[in-house]
Short mmCIF file of C-alpha atoms in Angstrom, two decimals:
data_model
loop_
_atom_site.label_atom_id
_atom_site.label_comp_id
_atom_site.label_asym_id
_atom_site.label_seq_id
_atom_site.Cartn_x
_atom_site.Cartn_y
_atom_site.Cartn_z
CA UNK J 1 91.80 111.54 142.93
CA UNK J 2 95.71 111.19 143.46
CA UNK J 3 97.92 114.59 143.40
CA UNK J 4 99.49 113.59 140.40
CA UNK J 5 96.23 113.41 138.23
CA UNK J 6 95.06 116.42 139.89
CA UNK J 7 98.12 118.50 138.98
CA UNK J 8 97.77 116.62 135.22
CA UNK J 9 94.40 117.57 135.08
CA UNK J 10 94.98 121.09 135.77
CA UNK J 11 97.75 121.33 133.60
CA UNK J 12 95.35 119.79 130.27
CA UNK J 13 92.22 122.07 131.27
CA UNK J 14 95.02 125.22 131.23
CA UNK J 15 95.77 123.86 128.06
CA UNK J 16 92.89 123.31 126.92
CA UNK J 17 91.33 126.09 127.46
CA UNK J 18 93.45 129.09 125.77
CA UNK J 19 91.54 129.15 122.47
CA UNK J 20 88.30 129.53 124.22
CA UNK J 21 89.98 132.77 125.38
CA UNK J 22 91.67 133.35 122.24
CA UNK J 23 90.47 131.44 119.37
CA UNK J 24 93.32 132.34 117.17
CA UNK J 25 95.00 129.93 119.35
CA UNK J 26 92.56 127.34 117.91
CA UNK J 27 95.32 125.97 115.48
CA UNK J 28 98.74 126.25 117.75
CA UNK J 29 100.09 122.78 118.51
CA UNK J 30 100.04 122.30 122.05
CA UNK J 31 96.38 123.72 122.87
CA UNK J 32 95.02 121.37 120.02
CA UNK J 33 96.73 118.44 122.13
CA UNK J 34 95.37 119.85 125.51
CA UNK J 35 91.98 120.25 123.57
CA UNK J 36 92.38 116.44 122.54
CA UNK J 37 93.39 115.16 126.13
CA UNK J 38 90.61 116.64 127.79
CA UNK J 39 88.07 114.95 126.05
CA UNK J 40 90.36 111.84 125.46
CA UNK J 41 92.85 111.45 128.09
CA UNK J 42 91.31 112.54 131.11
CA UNK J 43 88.05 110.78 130.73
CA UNK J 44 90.10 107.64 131.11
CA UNK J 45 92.45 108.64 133.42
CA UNK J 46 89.79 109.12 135.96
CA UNK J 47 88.04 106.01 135.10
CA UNK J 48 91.01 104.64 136.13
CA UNK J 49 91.30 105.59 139.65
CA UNK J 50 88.16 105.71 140.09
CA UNK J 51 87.36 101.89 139.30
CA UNK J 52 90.75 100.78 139.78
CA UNK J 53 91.48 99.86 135.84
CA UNK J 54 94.88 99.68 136.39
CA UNK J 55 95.00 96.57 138.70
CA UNK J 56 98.04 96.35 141.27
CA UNK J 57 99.89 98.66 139.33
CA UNK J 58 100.72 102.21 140.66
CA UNK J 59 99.43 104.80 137.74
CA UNK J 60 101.21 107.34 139.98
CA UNK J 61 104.30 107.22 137.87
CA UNK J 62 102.30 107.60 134.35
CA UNK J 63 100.52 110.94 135.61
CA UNK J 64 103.60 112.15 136.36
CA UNK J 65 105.66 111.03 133.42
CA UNK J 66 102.90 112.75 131.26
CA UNK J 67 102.88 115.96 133.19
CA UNK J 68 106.76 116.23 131.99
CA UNK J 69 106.21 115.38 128.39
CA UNK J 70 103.63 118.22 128.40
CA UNK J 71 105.80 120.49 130.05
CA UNK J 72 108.88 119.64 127.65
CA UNK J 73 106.09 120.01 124.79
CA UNK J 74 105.70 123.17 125.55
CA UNK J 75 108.83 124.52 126.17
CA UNK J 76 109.99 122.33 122.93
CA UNK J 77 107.31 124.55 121.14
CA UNK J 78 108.35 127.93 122.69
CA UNK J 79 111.77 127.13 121.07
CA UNK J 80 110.15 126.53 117.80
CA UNK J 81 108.55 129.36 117.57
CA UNK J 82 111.54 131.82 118.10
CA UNK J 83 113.20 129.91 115.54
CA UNK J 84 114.50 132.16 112.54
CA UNK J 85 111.44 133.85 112.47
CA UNK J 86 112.58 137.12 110.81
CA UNK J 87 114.45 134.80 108.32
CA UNK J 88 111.03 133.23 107.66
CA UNK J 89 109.56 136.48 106.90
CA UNK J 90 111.69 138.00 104.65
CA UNK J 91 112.17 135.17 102.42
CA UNK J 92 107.78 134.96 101.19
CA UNK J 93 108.15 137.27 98.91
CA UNK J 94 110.79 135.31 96.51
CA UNK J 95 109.74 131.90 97.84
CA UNK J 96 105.60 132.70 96.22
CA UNK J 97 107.06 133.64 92.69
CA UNK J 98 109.45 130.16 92.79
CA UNK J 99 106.19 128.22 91.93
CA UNK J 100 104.13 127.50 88.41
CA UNK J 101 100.59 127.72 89.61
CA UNK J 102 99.59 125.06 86.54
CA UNK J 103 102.45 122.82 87.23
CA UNK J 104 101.06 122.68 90.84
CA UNK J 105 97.66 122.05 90.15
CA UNK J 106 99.43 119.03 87.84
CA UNK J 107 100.81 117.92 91.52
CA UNK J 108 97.83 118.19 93.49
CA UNK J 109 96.33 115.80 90.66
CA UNK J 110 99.23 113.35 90.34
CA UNK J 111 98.66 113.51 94.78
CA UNK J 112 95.15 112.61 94.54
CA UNK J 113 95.38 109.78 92.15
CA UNK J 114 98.49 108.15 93.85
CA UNK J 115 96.35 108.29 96.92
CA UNK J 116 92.59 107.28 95.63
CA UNK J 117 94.51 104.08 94.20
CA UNK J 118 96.16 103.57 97.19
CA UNK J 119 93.52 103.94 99.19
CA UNK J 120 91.25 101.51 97.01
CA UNK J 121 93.46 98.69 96.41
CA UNK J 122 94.11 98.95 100.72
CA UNK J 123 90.58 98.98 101.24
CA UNK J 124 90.02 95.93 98.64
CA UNK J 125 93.12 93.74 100.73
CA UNK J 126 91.65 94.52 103.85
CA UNK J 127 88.58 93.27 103.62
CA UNK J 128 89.76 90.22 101.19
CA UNK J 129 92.55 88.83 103.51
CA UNK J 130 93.06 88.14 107.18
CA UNK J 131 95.63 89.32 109.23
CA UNK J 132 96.23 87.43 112.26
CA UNK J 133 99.30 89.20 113.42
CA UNK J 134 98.80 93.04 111.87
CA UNK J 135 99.26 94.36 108.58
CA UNK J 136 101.99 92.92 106.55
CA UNK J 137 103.69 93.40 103.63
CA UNK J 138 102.51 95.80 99.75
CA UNK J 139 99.54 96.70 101.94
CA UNK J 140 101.52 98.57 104.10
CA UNK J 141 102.98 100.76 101.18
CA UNK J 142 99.27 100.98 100.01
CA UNK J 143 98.60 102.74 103.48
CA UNK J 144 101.60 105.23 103.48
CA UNK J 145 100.60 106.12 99.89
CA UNK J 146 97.25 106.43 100.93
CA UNK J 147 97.96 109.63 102.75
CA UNK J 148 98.73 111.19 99.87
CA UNK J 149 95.29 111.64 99.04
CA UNK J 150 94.68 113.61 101.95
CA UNK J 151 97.85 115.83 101.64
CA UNK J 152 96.47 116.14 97.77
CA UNK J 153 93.17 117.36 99.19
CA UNK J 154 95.03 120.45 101.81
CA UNK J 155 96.81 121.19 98.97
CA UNK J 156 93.86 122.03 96.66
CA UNK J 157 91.89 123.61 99.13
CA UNK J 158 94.59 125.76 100.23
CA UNK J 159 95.62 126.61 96.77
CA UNK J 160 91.60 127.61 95.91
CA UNK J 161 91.20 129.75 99.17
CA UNK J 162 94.51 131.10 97.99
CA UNK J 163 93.80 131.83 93.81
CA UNK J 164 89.84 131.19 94.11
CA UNK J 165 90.63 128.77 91.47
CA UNK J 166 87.96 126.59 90.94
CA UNK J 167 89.56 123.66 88.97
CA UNK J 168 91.21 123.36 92.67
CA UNK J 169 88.26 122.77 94.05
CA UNK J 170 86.80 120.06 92.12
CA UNK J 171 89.72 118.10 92.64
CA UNK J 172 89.57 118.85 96.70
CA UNK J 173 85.91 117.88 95.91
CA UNK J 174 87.10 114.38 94.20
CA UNK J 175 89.52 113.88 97.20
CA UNK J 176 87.06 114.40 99.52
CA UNK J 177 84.24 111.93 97.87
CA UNK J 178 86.92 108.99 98.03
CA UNK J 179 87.46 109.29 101.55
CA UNK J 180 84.02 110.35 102.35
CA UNK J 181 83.17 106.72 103.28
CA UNK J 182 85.96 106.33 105.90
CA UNK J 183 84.59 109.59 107.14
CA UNK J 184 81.22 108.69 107.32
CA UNK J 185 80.84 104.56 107.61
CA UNK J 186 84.48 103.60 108.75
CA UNK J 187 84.35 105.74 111.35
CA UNK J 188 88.14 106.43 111.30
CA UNK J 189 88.53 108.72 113.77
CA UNK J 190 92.41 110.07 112.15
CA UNK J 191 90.73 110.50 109.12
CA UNK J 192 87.80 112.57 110.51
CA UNK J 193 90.09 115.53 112.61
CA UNK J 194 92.35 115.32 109.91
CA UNK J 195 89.70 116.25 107.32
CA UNK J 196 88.26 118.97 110.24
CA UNK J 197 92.17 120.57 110.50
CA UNK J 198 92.37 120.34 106.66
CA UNK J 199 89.32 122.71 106.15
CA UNK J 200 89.07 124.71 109.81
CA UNK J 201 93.19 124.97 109.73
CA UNK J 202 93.29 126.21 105.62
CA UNK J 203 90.56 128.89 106.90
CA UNK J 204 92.26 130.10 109.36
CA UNK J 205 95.75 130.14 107.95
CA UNK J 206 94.61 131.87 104.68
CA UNK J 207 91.67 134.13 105.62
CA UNK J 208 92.37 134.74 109.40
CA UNK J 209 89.07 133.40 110.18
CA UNK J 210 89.10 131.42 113.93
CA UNK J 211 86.00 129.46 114.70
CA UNK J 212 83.27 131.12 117.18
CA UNK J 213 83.35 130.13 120.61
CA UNK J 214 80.55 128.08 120.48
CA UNK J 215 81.47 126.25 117.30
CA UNK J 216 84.63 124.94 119.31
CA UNK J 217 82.37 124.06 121.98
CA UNK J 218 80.41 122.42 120.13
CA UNK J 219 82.91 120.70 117.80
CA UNK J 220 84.21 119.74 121.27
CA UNK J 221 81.68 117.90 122.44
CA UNK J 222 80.60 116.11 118.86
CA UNK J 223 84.66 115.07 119.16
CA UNK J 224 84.52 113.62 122.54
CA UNK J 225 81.89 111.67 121.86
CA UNK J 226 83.52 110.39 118.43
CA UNK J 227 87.01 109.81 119.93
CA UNK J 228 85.36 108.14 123.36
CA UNK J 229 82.52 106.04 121.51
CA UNK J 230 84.56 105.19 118.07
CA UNK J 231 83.88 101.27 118.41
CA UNK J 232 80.37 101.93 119.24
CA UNK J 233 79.57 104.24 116.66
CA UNK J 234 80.94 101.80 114.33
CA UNK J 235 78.52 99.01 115.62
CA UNK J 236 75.69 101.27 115.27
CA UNK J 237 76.27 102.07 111.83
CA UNK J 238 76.97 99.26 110.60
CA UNK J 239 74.24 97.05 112.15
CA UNK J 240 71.17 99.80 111.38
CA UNK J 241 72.93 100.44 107.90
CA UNK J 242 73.47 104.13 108.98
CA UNK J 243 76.45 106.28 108.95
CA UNK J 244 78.02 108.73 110.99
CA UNK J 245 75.67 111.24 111.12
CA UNK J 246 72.45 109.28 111.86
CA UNK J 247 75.00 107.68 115.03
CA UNK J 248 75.38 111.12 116.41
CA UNK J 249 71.92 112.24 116.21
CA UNK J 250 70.72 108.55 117.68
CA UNK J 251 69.09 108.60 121.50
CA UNK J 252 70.06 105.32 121.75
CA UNK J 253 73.93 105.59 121.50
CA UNK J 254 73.44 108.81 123.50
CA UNK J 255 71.48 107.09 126.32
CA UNK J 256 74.32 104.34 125.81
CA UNK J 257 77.10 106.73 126.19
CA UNK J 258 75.66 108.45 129.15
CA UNK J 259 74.19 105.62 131.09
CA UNK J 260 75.88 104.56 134.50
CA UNK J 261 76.09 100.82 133.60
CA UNK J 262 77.83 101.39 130.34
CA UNK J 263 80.81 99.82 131.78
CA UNK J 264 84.34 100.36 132.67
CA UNK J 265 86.22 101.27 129.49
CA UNK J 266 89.78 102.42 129.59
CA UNK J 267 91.58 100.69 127.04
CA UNK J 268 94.40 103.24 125.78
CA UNK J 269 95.20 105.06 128.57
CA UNK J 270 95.19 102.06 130.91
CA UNK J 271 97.72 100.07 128.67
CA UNK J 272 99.98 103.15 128.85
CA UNK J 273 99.63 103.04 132.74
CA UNK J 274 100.48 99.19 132.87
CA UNK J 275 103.21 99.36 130.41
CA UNK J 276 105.02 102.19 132.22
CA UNK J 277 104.60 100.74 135.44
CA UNK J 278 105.59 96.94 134.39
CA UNK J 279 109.07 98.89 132.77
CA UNK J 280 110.01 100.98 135.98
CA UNK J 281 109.48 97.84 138.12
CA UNK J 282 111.49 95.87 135.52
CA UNK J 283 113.81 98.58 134.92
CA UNK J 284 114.61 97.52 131.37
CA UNK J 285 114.89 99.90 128.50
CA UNK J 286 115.74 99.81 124.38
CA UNK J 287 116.85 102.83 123.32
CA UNK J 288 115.39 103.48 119.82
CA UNK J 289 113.46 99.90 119.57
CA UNK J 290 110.05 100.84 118.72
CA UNK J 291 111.32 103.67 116.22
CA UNK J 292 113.70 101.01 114.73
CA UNK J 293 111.10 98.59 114.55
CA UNK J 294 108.63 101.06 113.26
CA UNK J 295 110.99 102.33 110.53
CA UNK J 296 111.38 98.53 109.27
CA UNK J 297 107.68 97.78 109.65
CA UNK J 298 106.54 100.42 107.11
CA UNK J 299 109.51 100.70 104.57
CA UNK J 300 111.14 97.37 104.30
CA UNK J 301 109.57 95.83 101.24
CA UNK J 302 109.11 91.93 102.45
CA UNK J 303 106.98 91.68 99.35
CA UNK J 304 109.91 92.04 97.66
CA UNK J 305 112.70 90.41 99.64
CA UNK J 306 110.61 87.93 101.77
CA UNK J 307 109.00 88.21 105.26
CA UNK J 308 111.99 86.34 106.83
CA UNK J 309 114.07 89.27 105.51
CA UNK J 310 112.07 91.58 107.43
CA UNK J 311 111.73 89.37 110.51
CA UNK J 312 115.51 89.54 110.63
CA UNK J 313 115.84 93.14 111.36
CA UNK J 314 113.67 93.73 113.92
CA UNK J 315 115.38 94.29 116.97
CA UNK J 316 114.36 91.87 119.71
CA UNK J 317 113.75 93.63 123.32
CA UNK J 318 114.70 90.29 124.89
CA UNK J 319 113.60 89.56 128.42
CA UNK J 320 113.02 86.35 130.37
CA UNK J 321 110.66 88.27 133.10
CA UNK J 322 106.78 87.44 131.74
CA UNK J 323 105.72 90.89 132.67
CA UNK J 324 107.03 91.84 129.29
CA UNK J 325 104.92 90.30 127.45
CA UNK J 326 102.09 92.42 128.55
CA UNK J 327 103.78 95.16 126.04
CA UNK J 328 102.13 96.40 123.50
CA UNK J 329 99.34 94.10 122.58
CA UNK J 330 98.26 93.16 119.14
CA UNK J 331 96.66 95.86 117.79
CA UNK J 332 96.48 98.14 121.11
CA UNK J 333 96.84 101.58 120.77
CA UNK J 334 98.70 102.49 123.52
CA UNK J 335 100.12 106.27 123.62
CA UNK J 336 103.31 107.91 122.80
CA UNK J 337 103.46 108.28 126.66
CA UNK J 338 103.99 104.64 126.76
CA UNK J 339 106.60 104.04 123.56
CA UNK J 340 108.79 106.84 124.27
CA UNK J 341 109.15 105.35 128.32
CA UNK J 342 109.95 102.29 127.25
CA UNK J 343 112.43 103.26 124.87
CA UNK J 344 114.21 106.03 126.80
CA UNK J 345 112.79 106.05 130.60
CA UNK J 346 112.04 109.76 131.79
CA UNK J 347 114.45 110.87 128.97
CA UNK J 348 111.74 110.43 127.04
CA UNK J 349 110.33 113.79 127.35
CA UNK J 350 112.99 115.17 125.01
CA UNK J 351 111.12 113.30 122.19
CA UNK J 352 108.06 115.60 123.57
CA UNK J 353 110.61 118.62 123.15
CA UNK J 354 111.20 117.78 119.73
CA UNK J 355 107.88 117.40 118.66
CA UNK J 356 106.97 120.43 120.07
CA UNK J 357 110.00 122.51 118.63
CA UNK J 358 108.96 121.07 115.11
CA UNK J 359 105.22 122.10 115.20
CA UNK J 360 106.33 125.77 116.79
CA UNK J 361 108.71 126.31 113.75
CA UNK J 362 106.23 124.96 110.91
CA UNK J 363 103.89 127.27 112.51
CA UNK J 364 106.11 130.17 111.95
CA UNK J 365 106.45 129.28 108.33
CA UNK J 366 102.69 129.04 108.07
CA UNK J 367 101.88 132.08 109.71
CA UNK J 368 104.46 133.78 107.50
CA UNK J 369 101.91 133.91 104.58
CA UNK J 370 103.56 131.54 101.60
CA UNK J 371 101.60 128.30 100.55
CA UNK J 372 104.59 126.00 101.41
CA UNK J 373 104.82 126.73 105.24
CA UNK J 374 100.73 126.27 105.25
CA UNK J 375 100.66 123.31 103.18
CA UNK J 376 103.20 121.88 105.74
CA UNK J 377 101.53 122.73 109.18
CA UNK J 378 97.51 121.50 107.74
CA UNK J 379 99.00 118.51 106.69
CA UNK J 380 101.13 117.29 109.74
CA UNK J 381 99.19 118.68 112.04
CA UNK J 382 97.00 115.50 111.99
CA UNK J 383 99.79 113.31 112.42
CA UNK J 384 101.14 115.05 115.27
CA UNK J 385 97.89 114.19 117.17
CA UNK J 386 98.74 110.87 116.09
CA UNK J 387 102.01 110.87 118.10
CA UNK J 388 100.15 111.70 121.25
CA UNK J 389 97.21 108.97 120.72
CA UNK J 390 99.11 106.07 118.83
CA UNK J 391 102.49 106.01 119.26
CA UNK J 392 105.62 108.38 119.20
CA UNK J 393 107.13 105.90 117.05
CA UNK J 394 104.62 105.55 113.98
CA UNK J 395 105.26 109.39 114.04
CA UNK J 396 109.06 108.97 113.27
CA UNK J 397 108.72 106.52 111.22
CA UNK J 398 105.95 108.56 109.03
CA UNK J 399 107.78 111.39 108.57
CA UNK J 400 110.50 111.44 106.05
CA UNK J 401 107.85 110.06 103.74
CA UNK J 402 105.19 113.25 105.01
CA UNK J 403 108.42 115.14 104.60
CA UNK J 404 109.08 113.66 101.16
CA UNK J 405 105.56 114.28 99.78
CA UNK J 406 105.42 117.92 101.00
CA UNK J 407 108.44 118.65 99.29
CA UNK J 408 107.89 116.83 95.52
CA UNK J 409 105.09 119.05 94.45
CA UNK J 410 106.81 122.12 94.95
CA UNK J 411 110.22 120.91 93.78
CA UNK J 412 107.69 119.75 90.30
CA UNK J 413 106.12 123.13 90.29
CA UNK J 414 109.58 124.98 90.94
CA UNK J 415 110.16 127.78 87.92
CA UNK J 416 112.99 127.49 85.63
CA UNK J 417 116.04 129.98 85.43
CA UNK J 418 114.40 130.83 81.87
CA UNK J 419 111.18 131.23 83.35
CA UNK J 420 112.29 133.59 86.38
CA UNK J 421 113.96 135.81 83.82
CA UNK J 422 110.68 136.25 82.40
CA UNK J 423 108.68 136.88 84.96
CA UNK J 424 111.19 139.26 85.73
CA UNK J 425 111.21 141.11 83.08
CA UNK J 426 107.53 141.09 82.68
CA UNK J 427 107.01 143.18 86.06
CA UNK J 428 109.88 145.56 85.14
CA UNK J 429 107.96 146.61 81.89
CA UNK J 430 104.64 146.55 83.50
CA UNK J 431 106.48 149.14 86.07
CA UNK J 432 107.84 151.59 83.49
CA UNK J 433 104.06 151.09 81.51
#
């Protein structure tokens, strides 16, 4: 094993390790992603230099690219967290009486609707049409409002563990029984740690409570073998007409998993490697590209205005050299290591900075107590996993719309002038009572 993976792999396990110590880490930002890399990353990264996945290309310069975005993470999230934080704190108080409890369970059901149609209707064109060259056109606005039914469901179960109001959780129940089949037979593996955060994260962020030790360890280990055996899983259950939970208790996909011939598999990390390497030895780089591109992909409405339309503003990373055309691969899910190189070079780690600045200062308005700040971090916390696995890009491109949906429920729920007056005057004359 190279330096630079050793020093990587050291850095991850320190990482990675913290909420074992302290499990009321369990929930901060950057020990969920060393959690997440351990059982993801590294797995891979050896396989690579151990077997050689990576071809004639020098992985050298990926290890040590992502040793500075996880550095710049965490100082990013350090800086988040000392953001306005006695700001944050004083303003709970006025912020919880802002919001009509009935007018925000009236949210959390418009949510869940717009996102169990969504979700429907996506499932319906996906398995009715082919896609030869990725998802285009109204089924990509069926996706993005598809999430809403999972922000619908943190919602609800935050606002029951918050009110023990049980019309909240039927309707977390009803979110949770539409998705329950991506959860369960699709195998989605977003879906599945987003519905764990949703429930684990609420817990925690409402009633202090921090898993046990060995609950993380074992969630750990059910997680690796989800995250590293997705595609097989998927097989399983769908040729023995199973489901997740007959896939994790089968010998078979265990023996598979564990047996020395099961073959070298690398796919995600190994792309990153070979698309870093291919743009340092090219030395060609488009600023903002992929986030351009990513931005046009999901909210340009070619249904509307035609696909040529959209074609038109894509921006085109032109290159004669054929190495480039080894980027980014149909369908590959390649990092945000690999998008934010090729789109900034070792500047790149700033976009880790960022990332980890935002999740520090959401955290602070979660921790602070008021629904808003929780709602917030449960929700996106999901998605910021995405940004390390996926792409940096589909990140910034997701959130003004995550943004967007956090903030209409609570800007529909908001109290009136009239209705603050009230209130007001309620508590006064329930003081002098």
């Amino acid at each position: 094993m190279s330096m630079s993976l050793m020093l990587l792999s050291g850095l991850i396990f320190a990482l990675g390790v913290v909420p074992f110590i302290w499990p009321s880490k369990v929930f901060e930002y950057p020990y969920v992603v060393g959690m997440f890399l351990a059982v993801w990353f590294l797995p891979q990264a050896w396989s690579i230099e151990q077997d050689g996945l990576a071809g004639t290309f020098d992985p050298t310069i990926a290890w040590n690219y992502v040793t500075m975005c996880l550095v710049f993470l965490i100082g990013g999230y350090a800086t988040g967290r000392g953001l306005n934080i006695h700001r944050v704190n004083e303003k709970q108080t006025e912020i919880a009486s802002m919001y009509s409890e009935k007018r925000m369970a009236q949210a959390s059901m418009i949510l869940i609707a717009v996102g169990a149609f969504a979700y429907i209707m996506m499932s319906r064109m996906a398995e009715s049409t082919k896609y030869e060259a990725g998802w285009t056109g109204i089924i990509i606005v069926y996706a993005t409002l598809a999430q809403c039914l999972v922000f619908g469901a943190a919602l609800t179960f935050l606002i029951y563990l918050r009110t023990k109001d049980r019309f909240a959780l039927i309707l977390f129940c009803i979110a949770t029984s539409v998705f329950a089949p991506v959860l369960l037979i699709a195998v989605k593996r977003e879906f599945i740690f987003e519905f764990a955060i949703i429930v684990l994260g609420s817990l925690f962020l409402v009633r202090k409570t921090a898993p046990p030790r060995i609950v993380l360890l074992i969630g750990c280990v059910v997680g690796a073998f989800i995250v590293n055996n997705a595609g097989d899983i998927r097989g399983y259950v769908s040729t023995n007409d199973s489901s997740l939970i007959g896939a994790l208790t089968s010998s078979e996909l265990i023996n598979q998993s564990t047996s020395d011939d099961k073959g070298q598999k690398a796919p995600e990390v190994s792309g990153a490697v070979t698309d870093i390497a291919i743009a340092t030895e090219i030395g060609q780089y488009y600023p903002f590209v992929t986030i351009s591109n990513a931005m046009v992909s999901r909210y340009f409405p070619s249904f509307i205005f035609g696909r040529e339309a959209k074609n038109s503003l894509f921006r085109q990373a032109a290159s004669e050299d054929p190495l480039r055309n080894r980027y980014f691969a149909n369908g590959a899910t390649r990092t945000g290591f690999s998008d934010t190189f090729l789109d900034f070079w070792y500047f790149g780690v700033f976009a880790f900075f960022a990332l980890g600045m935002f999740y520090g200062w959401t955290l602070n308005l979660a921790m602070a107590g008021g629904l808003r700040g929780q709602y917030l971090y449960v929700s996106m916390l999901g998605t910021g996993l995405h940004a390390i696995t996926h792409s940096f890009a589909e990140f910034a491109a997701a959130l003004p719309f995550l943004l967007l949906v956090v903030w209409l429920p609570f800007r529909y729920a908001r109290i009136t002038a009239e209705e603050s007056h009230r209130m007001k005057l309620a508590l006064q004359l329930q003081r002098t009572s």
